[in-house]
């Protein structure tokens, strides 16, 4: 998993076109004044959040995230999105985007579908705080833009779920064409399950055949740059869904033997148990910061037998119980929210 976000070089142009002074944004965010002038812009999660928080604070437009996340013309899409638009359906596009997101950032696109609904969420894997509201708006506007452009229809979600307090409800409802639930347990854009099967009028097998190998090669190179230990942690996190994954299971996922897995971790100065605890620690911070899950539910998702085991482990990681850490994180979040008003 990459530890950095790659910021588009076109962001400065988009901000200027939207009447937002880049220098003011960077100053407010506490970032270097020439950051967006670099040919390759890489930032940490903390810097990425600070950047988008700064945009929200400097812009007088409460819909700035929606504006920046909406592209009306195909020439404004990057190769990753063009490849997604060349697939056969909305579902295919989002699955491809979820895969290629690994190219640029420590972010996961989570797709959850049942018989009735299809929810799309963005998970910030290295975040120690909730993402800025303007970034949430941008991400969901980006998904809607892809859906409408690809299908050629003015498709609307069933609803938008936002963790933040009620604000700018009419703007959001008008843009997404659906009800908005504030104070929700998660940030999610929810479509009908059948919407995933909507065919794309933009599908283009020839363009996809040109773009996909290029992106696959970049993905291959990226994975080669990723440390083995980071890859093991990322694989463990994908398997932490209510049970503790065994070494043999992770080795199978990585297409190596358990013996090789153990040896390569030792060569990197780590071990399977250490990688497991690091994966749990990272996910625990995410769950406590970005959800309203009970401690018992969090413990279950992290593969602990009971809440007490989770609490003991969290004390070792952070020096305080998880409830105390969550309360402290919540107070920081509320202060930041008030400062952005």
C-alpha positions as YAML, in Angstrom:
chain: A
units: angstrom
residues:
- id: 1
  name: UNK
  ca: [0.00, 0.00, 0.00]
- id: 2
  name: UNK
  ca: [1.37, 3.40, -0.99]
- id: 3
  name: UNK
  ca: [1.78, 5.82, 1.90]
- id: 4
  name: UNK
  ca: [1.24, 8.89, -0.30]
- id: 5
  name: UNK
  ca: [-1.49, 10.47, -2.36]
- id: 6
  name: UNK
  ca: [-0.68, 11.68, -5.82]
- id: 7
  name: UNK
  ca: [-2.32, 15.07, -6.33]
- id: 8
  name: UNK
  ca: [-3.37, 16.00, -9.87]
- id: 9
  name: UNK
  ca: [-1.30, 18.71, -11.49]
- id: 10
  name: UNK
  ca: [-4.57, 20.16, -12.82]
- id: 11
  name: UNK
  ca: [-5.81, 21.01, -9.34]
- id: 12
  name: UNK
  ca: [-4.28, 24.51, -9.42]
- id: 13
  name: UNK
  ca: [-6.05, 25.27, -12.70]
- id: 14
  name: UNK
  ca: [-9.38, 23.99, -11.38]
- id: 15
  name: UNK
  ca: [-9.04, 26.04, -8.20]
- id: 16
  name: UNK
  ca: [-8.22, 29.20, -10.13]
- id: 17
  name: UNK
  ca: [-11.17, 28.61, -12.46]
- id: 18
  name: UNK
  ca: [-13.38, 28.27, -9.35]
- id: 19
  name: UNK
  ca: [-12.13, 31.56, -7.92]
- id: 20
  name: UNK
  ca: [-10.02, 29.96, -5.19]
- id: 21
  name: UNK
  ca: [-6.53, 31.36, -4.63]
- id: 22
  name: UNK
  ca: [-4.02, 28.51, -4.44]
- id: 23
  name: UNK
  ca: [-1.62, 30.54, -2.28]
- id: 24
  name: UNK
  ca: [-4.35, 31.14, 0.29]
- id: 25
  name: UNK
  ca: [-5.26, 27.45, 0.36]
- id: 26
  name: UNK
  ca: [-1.67, 26.34, 0.92]
- id: 27
  name: UNK
  ca: [-1.12, 28.98, 3.59]
- id: 28
  name: UNK
  ca: [-4.29, 27.93, 5.43]
- id: 29
  name: UNK
  ca: [-3.31, 24.27, 5.12]
- id: 30
  name: UNK
  ca: [0.21, 24.91, 6.42]
- id: 31
  name: UNK
  ca: [1.75, 23.43, 3.26]
- id: 32
  name: UNK
  ca: [4.74, 24.67, 1.18]
- id: 33
  name: UNK
  ca: [3.85, 27.54, -1.16]
- id: 34
  name: UNK
  ca: [5.23, 25.75, -4.23]
- id: 35
  name: UNK
  ca: [3.65, 22.37, -3.53]
- id: 36
  name: UNK
  ca: [1.28, 22.35, -6.50]
- id: 37
  name: UNK
  ca: [3.97, 23.57, -8.91]
- id: 38
  name: UNK
  ca: [5.92, 20.32, -8.70]
- id: 39
  name: UNK
  ca: [5.83, 17.92, -11.68]
- id: 40
  name: UNK
  ca: [4.91, 15.00, -9.38]
- id: 41
  name: UNK
  ca: [2.95, 15.97, -6.28]
- id: 42
  name: UNK
  ca: [3.02, 13.40, -3.46]
- id: 43
  name: UNK
  ca: [1.56, 14.10, -0.01]
- id: 44
  name: UNK
  ca: [0.83, 12.13, 3.14]
- id: 45
  name: UNK
  ca: [-2.74, 11.50, 4.30]
- id: 46
  name: UNK
  ca: [-2.37, 14.26, 6.89]
- id: 47
  name: UNK
  ca: [-1.18, 16.71, 4.22]
- id: 48
  name: UNK
  ca: [-3.89, 15.55, 1.80]
- id: 49
  name: UNK
  ca: [-6.60, 16.19, 4.38]
- id: 50
  name: UNK
  ca: [-5.04, 19.56, 5.27]
- id: 51
  name: UNK
  ca: [-5.08, 20.53, 1.58]
- id: 52
  name: UNK
  ca: [-8.76, 19.74, 1.15]
- id: 53
  name: UNK
  ca: [-9.66, 21.27, 4.49]
- id: 54
  name: UNK
  ca: [-7.89, 24.42, 3.33]
- id: 55
  name: UNK
  ca: [-9.86, 24.44, 0.09]
- id: 56
  name: UNK
  ca: [-13.10, 24.21, 2.04]
- id: 57
  name: UNK
  ca: [-12.08, 27.01, 4.37]
- id: 58
  name: UNK
  ca: [-10.82, 29.42, 1.70]
- id: 59
  name: UNK
  ca: [-13.57, 28.93, -0.88]
- id: 60
  name: UNK
  ca: [-16.74, 30.98, -0.27]
- id: 61
  name: UNK
  ca: [-18.71, 28.36, -2.23]
- id: 62
  name: UNK
  ca: [-20.22, 25.67, 0.04]
- id: 63
  name: UNK
  ca: [-20.48, 23.44, -3.05]
- id: 64
  name: UNK
  ca: [-16.79, 23.65, -3.97]
- id: 65
  name: UNK
  ca: [-16.28, 19.91, -3.43]
- id: 66
  name: UNK
  ca: [-19.16, 19.14, -5.79]
- id: 67
  name: UNK
  ca: [-17.79, 21.55, -8.38]
- id: 68
  name: UNK
  ca: [-14.29, 20.06, -8.30]
- id: 69
  name: UNK
  ca: [-15.61, 16.49, -8.33]
- id: 70
  name: UNK
  ca: [-17.83, 16.95, -11.38]
- id: 71
  name: UNK
  ca: [-16.42, 16.72, -14.90]
- id: 72
  name: UNK
  ca: [-18.77, 17.44, -17.78]
- id: 73
  name: UNK
  ca: [-16.35, 16.65, -20.61]
- id: 74
  name: UNK
  ca: [-14.39, 13.47, -21.25]
- id: 75
  name: UNK
  ca: [-11.16, 15.40, -21.89]
- id: 76
  name: UNK
  ca: [-11.20, 16.34, -18.20]
- id: 77
  name: UNK
  ca: [-10.94, 12.68, -17.15]
- id: 78
  name: UNK
  ca: [-7.58, 11.09, -16.38]
- id: 79
  name: UNK
  ca: [-6.51, 7.76, -18.01]
- id: 80
  name: UNK
  ca: [-7.75, 5.78, -15.02]
- id: 81
  name: UNK
  ca: [-11.29, 7.15, -15.38]
- id: 82
  name: UNK
  ca: [-11.21, 6.89, -19.18]
- id: 83
  name: UNK
  ca: [-10.40, 3.19, -18.82]
- id: 84
  name: UNK
  ca: [-13.29, 2.78, -16.39]
- id: 85
  name: UNK
  ca: [-15.68, 4.57, -18.77]
- id: 86
  name: UNK
  ca: [-14.58, 2.17, -21.50]
- id: 87
  name: UNK
  ca: [-15.85, -0.86, -19.56]
- id: 88
  name: UNK
  ca: [-19.29, -2.36, -20.08]
- id: 89
  name: UNK
  ca: [-21.25, -1.19, -17.05]
- id: 90
  name: UNK
  ca: [-21.35, 1.06, -13.98]
- id: 91
  name: UNK
  ca: [-20.44, -1.91, -11.77]
- id: 92
  name: UNK
  ca: [-17.49, -2.88, -13.98]
- id: 93
  name: UNK
  ca: [-16.25, 0.72, -13.92]
- id: 94
  name: UNK
  ca: [-16.31, 1.00, -10.14]
- id: 95
  name: UNK
  ca: [-14.63, -2.39, -9.68]
- id: 96
  name: UNK
  ca: [-11.87, -1.33, -12.06]
- id: 97
  name: UNK
  ca: [-11.46, 2.03, -10.34]
- id: 98
  name: UNK
  ca: [-11.28, 0.32, -6.96]
- id: 99
  name: UNK
  ca: [-8.42, -1.80, -8.26]
- id: 100
  name: UNK
  ca: [-6.50, 1.03, -9.89]
- id: 101
  name: UNK
  ca: [-6.90, 3.33, -6.88]
- id: 102
  name: UNK
  ca: [-3.95, 1.40, -5.48]
- id: 103
  name: UNK
  ca: [-1.80, 3.21, -8.04]
- id: 104
  name: UNK
  ca: [-2.06, 6.57, -6.38]
- id: 105
  name: UNK
  ca: [-2.97, 6.48, -2.72]
- id: 106
  name: UNK
  ca: [-3.60, 4.70, 0.60]
- id: 107
  name: UNK
  ca: [-7.31, 4.71, -0.13]
- id: 108
  name: UNK
  ca: [-9.81, 1.93, -0.66]
- id: 109
  name: UNK
  ca: [-13.06, 2.09, -2.61]
- id: 110
  name: UNK
  ca: [-15.45, -0.23, -0.78]
- id: 111
  name: UNK
  ca: [-18.34, -1.70, -2.80]
- id: 112
  name: UNK
  ca: [-21.12, -3.39, -0.79]
- id: 113
  name: UNK
  ca: [-24.12, -4.89, -2.59]
- id: 114
  name: UNK
  ca: [-27.15, -6.85, -1.47]
- id: 115
  name: UNK
  ca: [-30.43, -7.70, -3.19]
- id: 116
  name: UNK
  ca: [-31.76, -4.14, -2.93]
- id: 117
  name: UNK
  ca: [-28.91, -1.66, -2.62]
- id: 118
  name: UNK
  ca: [-25.35, -0.97, -3.73]
- id: 119
  name: UNK
  ca: [-23.29, 1.23, -1.40]
- id: 120
  name: UNK
  ca: [-20.00, 2.87, -2.35]
- id: 121
  name: UNK
  ca: [-17.65, 4.14, 0.36]
- id: 122
  name: UNK
  ca: [-14.14, 5.58, 0.47]
- id: 123
  name: UNK
  ca: [-11.83, 4.30, 3.19]
- id: 124
  name: UNK
  ca: [-8.72, 6.29, 4.10]
- id: 125
  name: UNK
  ca: [-6.34, 3.60, 5.32]
- id: 126
  name: UNK
  ca: [-3.76, 5.76, 7.09]
- id: 127
  name: UNK
  ca: [-6.09, 8.44, 8.46]
- id: 128
  name: UNK
  ca: [-6.05, 9.43, 12.11]
- id: 129
  name: UNK
  ca: [-9.01, 11.78, 11.67]
- id: 130
  name: UNK
  ca: [-12.22, 12.02, 9.70]
- id: 131
  name: UNK
  ca: [-11.80, 13.28, 6.15]
- id: 132
  name: UNK
  ca: [-12.81, 16.91, 5.44]
- id: 133
  name: UNK
  ca: [-16.40, 17.40, 4.32]
- id: 134
  name: UNK
  ca: [-15.26, 18.97, 1.04]
- id: 135
  name: UNK
  ca: [-13.30, 15.78, 0.21]
- id: 136
  name: UNK
  ca: [-16.32, 13.59, 0.93]
- id: 137
  name: UNK
  ca: [-18.42, 15.78, -1.36]
- id: 138
  name: UNK
  ca: [-15.79, 15.58, -4.10]
- id: 139
  name: UNK
  ca: [-15.53, 11.78, -3.94]
- id: 140
  name: UNK
  ca: [-19.27, 11.20, -4.18]
- id: 141
  name: UNK
  ca: [-19.68, 13.85, -6.91]
- id: 142
  name: UNK
  ca: [-16.88, 12.05, -8.79]
- id: 143
  name: UNK
  ca: [-18.78, 8.73, -8.58]
- id: 144
  name: UNK
  ca: [-22.01, 10.37, -9.74]
- id: 145
  name: UNK
  ca: [-20.20, 12.12, -12.60]
- id: 146
  name: UNK
  ca: [-18.83, 8.78, -13.83]
- id: 147
  name: UNK
  ca: [-22.25, 7.13, -13.52]
- id: 148
  name: UNK
  ca: [-24.06, 9.85, -15.47]
- id: 149
  name: UNK
  ca: [-21.37, 10.25, -18.10]
- id: 150
  name: UNK
  ca: [-21.07, 6.49, -18.62]
- id: 151
  name: UNK
  ca: [-24.75, 5.64, -18.77]
- id: 152
  name: UNK
  ca: [-25.79, 8.78, -20.64]
- id: 153
  name: UNK
  ca: [-28.65, 9.11, -18.14]
- id: 154
  name: UNK
  ca: [-29.29, 11.47, -15.27]
- id: 155
  name: UNK
  ca: [-29.06, 8.62, -12.79]
- id: 156
  name: UNK
  ca: [-29.49, 9.50, -9.10]
- id: 157
  name: UNK
  ca: [-28.62, 7.54, -5.96]
- id: 158
  name: UNK
  ca: [-31.24, 6.23, -3.55]
- id: 159
  name: UNK
  ca: [-29.69, 8.38, -0.82]
- id: 160
  name: UNK
  ca: [-26.51, 9.94, 0.47]
- id: 161
  name: UNK
  ca: [-25.34, 9.04, 3.98]
- id: 162
  name: UNK
  ca: [-23.08, 11.54, 5.76]
- id: 163
  name: UNK
  ca: [-21.58, 11.33, 9.22]
- id: 164
  name: UNK
  ca: [-21.36, 15.09, 9.61]
- id: 165
  name: UNK
  ca: [-24.06, 17.34, 11.15]
- id: 166
  name: UNK
  ca: [-26.74, 18.77, 8.89]
- id: 167
  name: UNK
  ca: [-25.39, 21.51, 6.63]
- id: 168
  name: UNK
  ca: [-26.07, 22.67, 3.05]
- id: 169
  name: UNK
  ca: [-28.78, 20.04, 2.69]
- id: 170
  name: UNK
  ca: [-30.54, 21.70, -0.26]
- id: 171
  name: UNK
  ca: [-27.32, 22.05, -2.24]
- id: 172
  name: UNK
  ca: [-26.50, 18.38, -1.76]
- id: 173
  name: UNK
  ca: [-30.04, 17.17, -2.45]
- id: 174
  name: UNK
  ca: [-30.21, 19.24, -5.64]
- id: 175
  name: UNK
  ca: [-26.86, 17.99, -6.90]
- id: 176
  name: UNK
  ca: [-27.38, 14.28, -6.16]
- id: 177
  name: UNK
  ca: [-31.13, 14.24, -6.75]
- id: 178
  name: UNK
  ca: [-31.83, 12.20, -3.63]
- id: 179
  name: UNK
  ca: [-32.42, 12.52, 0.14]
- id: 180
  name: UNK
  ca: [-29.39, 13.14, 2.35]
- id: 181
  name: UNK
  ca: [-29.13, 11.47, 5.77]
- id: 182
  name: UNK
  ca: [-26.96, 13.46, 8.19]
- id: 183
  name: UNK
  ca: [-25.45, 12.07, 11.38]
- id: 184
  name: UNK
  ca: [-25.23, 8.65, 9.73]
- id: 185
  name: UNK
  ca: [-23.00, 5.79, 10.86]
- id: 186
  name: UNK
  ca: [-20.94, 6.01, 7.66]
- id: 187
  name: UNK
  ca: [-20.19, 8.15, 4.63]
- id: 188
  name: UNK
  ca: [-21.72, 6.37, 1.64]
- id: 189
  name: UNK
  ca: [-23.44, 6.99, -1.67]
- id: 190
  name: UNK
  ca: [-26.14, 4.36, -2.07]
- id: 191
  name: UNK
  ca: [-27.57, 3.26, -5.41]
- id: 192
  name: UNK
  ca: [-30.11, 0.58, -6.32]
- id: 193
  name: UNK
  ca: [-28.49, -2.83, -6.67]
- id: 194
  name: UNK
  ca: [-29.69, -2.96, -10.27]
- id: 195
  name: UNK
  ca: [-27.81, 0.26, -11.10]
- id: 196
  name: UNK
  ca: [-24.55, -1.69, -11.07]
- id: 197
  name: UNK
  ca: [-25.76, -3.51, -14.20]
- id: 198
  name: UNK
  ca: [-26.53, -0.33, -16.17]
- id: 199
  name: UNK
  ca: [-24.71, -0.49, -19.48]
- id: 200
  name: UNK
  ca: [-22.26, 2.24, -20.43]
- id: 201
  name: UNK
  ca: [-22.83, 4.09, -23.70]
- id: 202
  name: UNK
  ca: [-19.16, 5.09, -23.44]
- id: 203
  name: UNK
  ca: [-17.89, 1.50, -23.57]
- id: 204
  name: UNK
  ca: [-14.97, 1.26, -25.94]
- id: 205
  name: UNK
  ca: [-13.16, -2.06, -26.19]
- id: 206
  name: UNK
  ca: [-10.38, -0.63, -28.36]
- id: 207
  name: UNK
  ca: [-9.60, 2.23, -25.95]
- id: 208
  name: UNK
  ca: [-9.75, -0.14, -22.98]
- id: 209
  name: UNK
  ca: [-7.34, -2.49, -24.77]
- id: 210
  name: UNK
  ca: [-4.93, 0.43, -25.13]
- id: 211
  name: UNK
  ca: [-5.26, 1.84, -21.60]
- id: 212
  name: UNK
  ca: [-5.58, -1.31, -19.48]
- id: 213
  name: UNK
  ca: [-2.11, -2.78, -20.26]
- id: 214
  name: UNK
  ca: [-0.50, 0.57, -19.52]
- id: 215
  name: UNK
  ca: [-2.28, 0.83, -16.18]
- id: 216
  name: UNK
  ca: [-1.59, -2.82, -15.39]
- id: 217
  name: UNK
  ca: [2.10, -2.27, -16.02]
- id: 218
  name: UNK
  ca: [2.08, 0.77, -13.76]
- id: 219
  name: UNK
  ca: [0.24, -1.24, -11.13]
- id: 220
  name: UNK
  ca: [2.82, -4.01, -11.45]
- id: 221
  name: UNK
  ca: [5.67, -1.52, -11.03]
- id: 222
  name: UNK
  ca: [3.93, 0.08, -8.07]
- id: 223
  name: UNK
  ca: [3.49, -3.26, -6.37]
- id: 224
  name: UNK
  ca: [7.16, -3.99, -6.96]
- id: 225
  name: UNK
  ca: [8.02, -0.79, -5.09]
- id: 226
  name: UNK
  ca: [5.80, -1.73, -2.19]
- id: 227
  name: UNK
  ca: [7.68, -3.43, 0.63]
- id: 228
  name: UNK
  ca: [6.87, -7.06, 1.27]
- id: 229
  name: UNK
  ca: [5.82, -6.31, 4.84]
- id: 230
  name: UNK
  ca: [3.37, -3.62, 3.67]
- id: 231
  name: UNK
  ca: [1.90, -6.09, 1.20]
- id: 232
  name: UNK
  ca: [1.41, -8.66, 3.94]
- id: 233
  name: UNK
  ca: [-0.28, -6.08, 6.19]
- id: 234
  name: UNK
  ca: [-2.61, -5.00, 3.38]
- id: 235
  name: UNK
  ca: [-3.54, -8.63, 2.67]
- id: 236
  name: UNK
  ca: [-4.22, -9.27, 6.37]
- id: 237
  name: UNK
  ca: [-6.49, -6.21, 6.50]
- id: 238
  name: UNK
  ca: [-8.55, -7.49, 3.59]
- id: 239
  name: UNK
  ca: [-9.01, -10.79, 5.45]
- id: 240
  name: UNK
  ca: [-9.84, -9.24, 8.85]
- id: 241
  name: UNK
  ca: [-13.61, -9.63, 8.57]
- id: 242
  name: UNK
  ca: [-14.64, -11.16, 11.87]
- id: 243
  name: UNK
  ca: [-11.92, -13.77, 12.22]
- id: 244
  name: UNK
  ca: [-8.17, -13.81, 12.63]
- id: 245
  name: UNK
  ca: [-6.51, -14.91, 9.37]
- id: 246
  name: UNK
  ca: [-3.95, -17.67, 9.65]
- id: 247
  name: UNK
  ca: [-0.48, -17.52, 8.17]
- id: 248
  name: UNK
  ca: [-1.34, -20.28, 5.69]
- id: 249
  name: UNK
  ca: [-4.32, -18.28, 4.40]
- id: 250
  name: UNK
  ca: [-2.24, -15.13, 3.85]
- id: 251
  name: UNK
  ca: [0.50, -17.16, 2.16]
- id: 252
  name: UNK
  ca: [-2.07, -18.60, -0.27]
- id: 253
  name: UNK
  ca: [-3.30, -15.10, -1.08]
- id: 254
  name: UNK
  ca: [0.27, -14.05, -1.86]
- id: 255
  name: UNK
  ca: [0.91, -17.24, -3.87]
- id: 256
  name: UNK
  ca: [3.84, -18.33, -1.72]
- id: 257
  name: UNK
  ca: [4.39, -21.01, 0.91]
- id: 258
  name: UNK
  ca: [4.01, -20.34, 4.62]
- id: 259
  name: UNK
  ca: [7.69, -21.06, 5.02]
- id: 260
  name: UNK
  ca: [8.62, -18.44, 2.42]
- id: 261
  name: UNK
  ca: [6.26, -15.93, 3.99]
- id: 262
  name: UNK
  ca: [7.86, -16.45, 7.39]
- id: 263
  name: UNK
  ca: [11.40, -16.24, 6.00]
- id: 264
  name: UNK
  ca: [10.77, -13.06, 4.00]
- id: 265
  name: UNK
  ca: [9.17, -11.36, 6.99]
- id: 266
  name: UNK
  ca: [12.16, -12.32, 9.13]
- id: 267
  name: UNK
  ca: [14.52, -10.93, 6.48]
- id: 268
  name: UNK
  ca: [12.59, -7.65, 6.70]
- id: 269
  name: UNK
  ca: [12.94, -7.60, 10.49]
- id: 270
  name: UNK
  ca: [9.32, -8.50, 11.09]
- id: 271
  name: UNK
  ca: [7.13, -11.53, 11.78]
- id: 272
  name: UNK
  ca: [3.60, -12.66, 10.98]
- id: 273
  name: UNK
  ca: [2.39, -11.79, 14.49]
- id: 274
  name: UNK
  ca: [3.91, -8.31, 14.24]
- id: 275
  name: UNK
  ca: [2.37, -7.72, 10.80]
- id: 276
  name: UNK
  ca: [-0.99, -8.91, 12.15]
- id: 277
  name: UNK
  ca: [-0.86, -6.53, 15.11]
- id: 278
  name: UNK
  ca: [0.17, -3.61, 12.90]
- id: 279
  name: UNK
  ca: [-2.72, -4.37, 10.54]
- id: 280
  name: UNK
  ca: [-5.15, -4.54, 13.47]
- id: 281
  name: UNK
  ca: [-3.79, -1.31, 14.97]
- id: 282
  name: UNK
  ca: [-4.22, 0.56, 11.69]
- id: 283
  name: UNK
  ca: [-7.76, -0.74, 11.17]
- id: 284
  name: UNK
  ca: [-8.70, -0.09, 14.81]
- id: 285
  name: UNK
  ca: [-7.81, 3.60, 14.43]
- id: 286
  name: UNK
  ca: [-9.86, 3.73, 11.25]
- id: 287
  name: UNK
  ca: [-12.94, 2.11, 12.80]
- id: 288
  name: UNK
  ca: [-12.80, 4.25, 15.94]
- id: 289
  name: UNK
  ca: [-12.39, 7.44, 13.93]
- id: 290
  name: UNK
  ca: [-14.71, 6.81, 11.01]
- id: 291
  name: UNK
  ca: [-17.61, 4.77, 12.36]
- id: 292
  name: UNK
  ca: [-20.10, 4.48, 15.19]
- id: 293
  name: UNK
  ca: [-19.36, 0.80, 15.78]
- id: 294
  name: UNK
  ca: [-19.57, -0.43, 19.35]
- id: 295
  name: UNK
  ca: [-16.28, -1.61, 20.85]
- id: 296
  name: UNK
  ca: [-17.55, -5.19, 20.80]
- id: 297
  name: UNK
  ca: [-18.31, -4.89, 17.08]
- id: 298
  name: UNK
  ca: [-14.89, -3.39, 16.39]
- id: 299
  name: UNK
  ca: [-13.23, -6.18, 18.38]
- id: 300
  name: UNK
  ca: [-15.15, -8.77, 16.33]
- id: 301
  name: UNK
  ca: [-14.17, -7.18, 12.99]
- id: 302
  name: UNK
  ca: [-10.52, -7.20, 14.08]
- id: 303
  name: UNK
  ca: [-10.67, -10.91, 14.90]
- id: 304
  name: UNK
  ca: [-10.53, -10.69, 18.71]
- id: 305
  name: UNK
  ca: [-12.44, -13.22, 20.79]
- id: 306
  name: UNK
  ca: [-13.85, -10.56, 23.11]
- id: 307
  name: UNK
  ca: [-13.78, -6.82, 23.84]
- id: 308
  name: UNK
  ca: [-11.34, -7.19, 26.75]
- id: 309
  name: UNK
  ca: [-8.68, -8.65, 24.47]
- id: 310
  name: UNK
  ca: [-9.12, -5.73, 22.08]
- id: 311
  name: UNK
  ca: [-8.97, -3.15, 24.90]
- id: 312
  name: UNK
  ca: [-5.75, -4.68, 26.25]
- id: 313
  name: UNK
  ca: [-4.15, -4.63, 22.80]
- id: 314
  name: UNK
  ca: [-5.24, -1.04, 22.15]
- id: 315
  name: UNK
  ca: [-3.75, 0.09, 25.49]
- id: 316
  name: UNK
  ca: [-0.42, -1.35, 24.38]
- id: 317
  name: UNK
  ca: [-0.64, 0.46, 21.02]
- id: 318
  name: UNK
  ca: [-1.87, 3.87, 22.15]
- id: 319
  name: UNK
  ca: [-1.38, 3.98, 25.92]
- id: 320
  name: UNK
  ca: [-5.10, 4.65, 26.54]
- id: 321
  name: UNK
  ca: [-8.32, 2.59, 26.25]
- id: 322
  name: UNK
  ca: [-10.11, 2.76, 22.87]
- id: 323
  name: UNK
  ca: [-13.11, 4.62, 24.32]
- id: 324
  name: UNK
  ca: [-10.82, 7.35, 25.66]
- id: 325
  name: UNK
  ca: [-8.93, 7.56, 22.35]
- id: 326
  name: UNK
  ca: [-12.21, 7.81, 20.40]
- id: 327
  name: UNK
  ca: [-13.47, 10.60, 22.67]
- id: 328
  name: UNK
  ca: [-10.26, 12.56, 22.23]
- id: 329
  name: UNK
  ca: [-10.39, 12.07, 18.47]
- id: 330
  name: UNK
  ca: [-14.03, 13.21, 18.42]
- id: 331
  name: UNK
  ca: [-13.18, 16.42, 20.28]
- id: 332
  name: UNK
  ca: [-10.44, 17.21, 17.76]
- id: 333
  name: UNK
  ca: [-12.88, 16.55, 14.92]
- id: 334
  name: UNK
  ca: [-15.53, 18.87, 16.38]
- id: 335
  name: UNK
  ca: [-12.98, 21.65, 16.83]
- id: 336
  name: UNK
  ca: [-11.88, 21.29, 13.21]
- id: 337
  name: UNK
  ca: [-15.49, 21.26, 12.02]
- id: 338
  name: UNK
  ca: [-16.28, 24.47, 13.92]
- id: 339
  name: UNK
  ca: [-13.17, 26.14, 12.55]
- id: 340
  name: UNK
  ca: [-14.27, 25.35, 9.00]
- id: 341
  name: UNK
  ca: [-17.68, 26.99, 9.45]
...
